[in-house]
Amino acid sequence: MAITYLEGDLFETGSGVIAHGCNTKGKFGKGFARALATRFPSAKAAYERAHRCGGLVLGSVVWAECGDILIANCMTQATYGNDGNRHVSYAAVASCIRMLNNASDWGVPGTCFEGGFDKVHMPLIGAELGGGDWSEISSIIERELTFAVPIVHILPDAKPEYKRLVDGVPREAASK
């Protein structure tokens, strides 16, 4: 399904599903994950609990229900670093997006999203600290996410190559 791009803070969505990329090393302290941990501590707690139990498997999703928001901690990279190298695994992104797609159709048992969902809010998964090529990642998302609309949020101070994704697009309420 085609990606909808919005300029603005992803946390202004109010409710729904938020997906983001994580590493499998148990580190949840940089980039979007750090902001998410501040806003939704239970998302970080679910990630850390899975890490302690050996459950951070590349290509898997660790779910965390935070009120009327469901966080999908997507294990998209085995390594991490802000060193200019590619840490994101495109195969892991595809696996995680397929899991999101299945959950959007079948639901996530034990959460307020048991009946599924029709949109997924996300940052530029794997493209910034993950070092991946957004054109490759966006193609994966559009190919694999068929039951829910992917909504990618771009911050106003994003790098020019990402900012161009929303140039000319009117700023809309993030909850749309």
XYZ file of C-alpha atoms in Angstrom:
176
model
C 0.000 0.000 0.000
C 1.296 3.496 -0.810
C 2.942 5.374 2.030
C 1.293 8.549 3.280
C 3.861 11.118 4.414
C 3.039 13.664 7.104
C 5.211 16.447 8.447
C 5.134 16.609 12.211
C 5.527 14.790 15.483
C 4.542 11.140 15.338
C 3.547 11.285 19.003
C 0.669 13.598 18.104
C -1.221 10.628 16.605
C -3.305 10.311 19.781
C -4.098 6.627 19.332
C -3.362 3.745 17.021
C -0.312 1.686 16.155
C 3.248 3.016 16.152
C 6.002 0.879 14.621
C 9.714 1.605 14.873
C 12.999 -0.187 14.284
C 15.125 -1.613 17.094
C 18.378 -3.505 17.471
C 18.624 -6.989 18.978
C 21.416 -6.072 21.423
C 19.143 -4.767 24.188
C 20.000 -1.098 23.607
C 16.987 1.240 23.470
C 18.591 4.624 24.056
C 19.174 6.465 20.767
C 17.090 8.135 18.107
C 13.375 7.461 17.994
C 13.638 4.677 20.605
C 14.902 7.141 23.205
C 12.002 9.531 22.556
C 9.578 6.602 22.639
C 10.992 5.325 25.947
C 10.465 8.750 27.506
C 6.887 8.972 26.261
C 5.936 5.291 26.692
C 8.154 3.599 29.313
C 6.191 0.353 28.992
C 7.385 0.013 25.368
C 10.982 -0.003 26.578
C 10.050 -2.347 29.452
C 8.530 -4.871 27.002
C 11.687 -4.685 24.856
C 13.962 -5.180 27.890
C 11.819 -8.063 29.179
C 12.089 -9.789 25.792
C 15.858 -9.203 25.801
C 16.254 -10.787 29.250
C 14.316 -13.817 28.013
C 16.398 -14.106 24.839
C 13.517 -12.975 22.655
C 15.093 -10.214 20.559
C 15.225 -12.099 17.291
C 16.055 -10.278 14.085
C 12.871 -9.881 12.034
C 10.501 -10.275 14.999
C 8.156 -7.788 16.695
C 7.822 -7.129 20.437
C 4.390 -5.623 21.134
C 3.630 -3.174 23.940
C 0.178 -1.817 24.695
C 0.320 1.719 26.072
C -3.267 2.764 26.736
C -4.941 3.211 23.364
C -1.607 3.043 21.531
C 0.027 -0.204 20.465
C 3.797 -0.046 19.992
C 5.476 -2.452 17.580
C 9.146 -2.725 18.551
C 10.450 -4.143 15.245
C 13.781 -5.974 15.412
C 15.245 -4.568 12.190
C 18.956 -4.576 12.980
C 21.411 -6.825 14.814
C 23.956 -4.057 15.331
C 23.797 -0.331 15.907
C 25.974 2.723 15.634
C 26.087 6.230 14.274
C 29.122 5.432 12.153
C 27.766 5.772 8.620
C 27.514 2.004 8.139
C 24.324 0.167 7.280
C 23.066 -1.649 10.358
C 19.496 -2.282 9.208
C 18.693 -5.635 7.619
C 16.298 -5.286 4.695
C 15.207 -8.908 5.184
C 14.404 -8.132 8.834
C 12.426 -5.033 7.802
C 10.415 -7.187 5.380
C 9.775 -9.800 8.079
C 8.625 -7.176 10.593
C 6.366 -5.468 8.060
C 4.798 -8.837 7.172
C 4.114 -9.365 10.901
C 2.520 -5.907 11.087
C 0.443 -6.736 8.029
C -0.805 -9.992 9.570
C -1.577 -8.232 12.858
C -3.475 -5.482 11.045
C -5.709 -8.139 9.497
C -5.970 -10.690 12.334
C -5.413 -8.475 15.359
C -3.066 -8.636 18.338
C -4.548 -10.932 21.029
C -4.782 -9.547 24.541
C -4.729 -5.911 23.411
C -7.336 -3.343 22.459
C -6.315 -4.150 18.861
C -7.671 -7.730 18.874
C -9.812 -6.795 15.872
C -6.867 -5.484 13.858
C -6.069 -1.962 12.676
C -6.128 0.010 9.448
C -3.064 2.260 9.702
C 0.456 2.161 11.109
C 2.354 5.306 12.099
C 6.144 5.150 11.877
C 9.327 7.173 11.606
C 11.824 6.537 8.800
C 12.454 2.966 10.004
C 16.069 1.949 9.429
C 16.991 4.996 7.344
C 18.588 7.285 9.873
C 20.619 5.602 12.647
C 20.064 2.264 10.879
C 21.974 3.606 7.866
C 19.603 2.093 5.313
C 18.488 3.405 1.947
C 14.973 4.852 2.372
C 14.044 4.092 -1.243
C 14.737 0.399 -0.560
C 12.978 0.421 2.825
C 9.935 2.310 1.531
C 9.606 -0.198 -1.329
C 9.575 -3.031 1.205
C 6.925 -1.279 3.299
C 4.697 -0.584 0.290
C 5.049 -4.166 -0.963
C 4.525 -5.965 2.368
C 1.959 -3.779 4.173
C -1.274 -4.438 2.281
C -3.987 -4.379 4.978
C -3.058 -1.097 6.699
C -2.011 2.341 5.485
C 1.624 3.125 6.356
C 1.926 6.708 7.622
C 5.500 7.979 7.836
C 6.074 11.093 9.923
C 8.858 13.486 8.946
C 10.042 16.043 11.492
C 10.284 19.666 10.302
C 14.052 19.652 10.960
C 14.701 16.401 9.056
C 17.640 16.031 6.680
C 16.949 17.559 3.243
C 16.710 14.152 1.534
C 13.856 13.210 3.898
C 12.324 16.676 4.080
C 11.688 16.543 0.318
C 9.232 13.691 0.954
C 6.816 16.202 2.472
C 7.731 19.318 0.463
C 4.548 20.688 -1.007
C 2.372 18.409 1.121
C 0.101 20.446 3.405
C 0.766 19.877 7.081
C -2.122 17.763 8.331
C -3.236 16.612 11.724
C -1.142 13.542 12.501
C -4.210 11.632 13.645
C -5.580 11.445 10.089
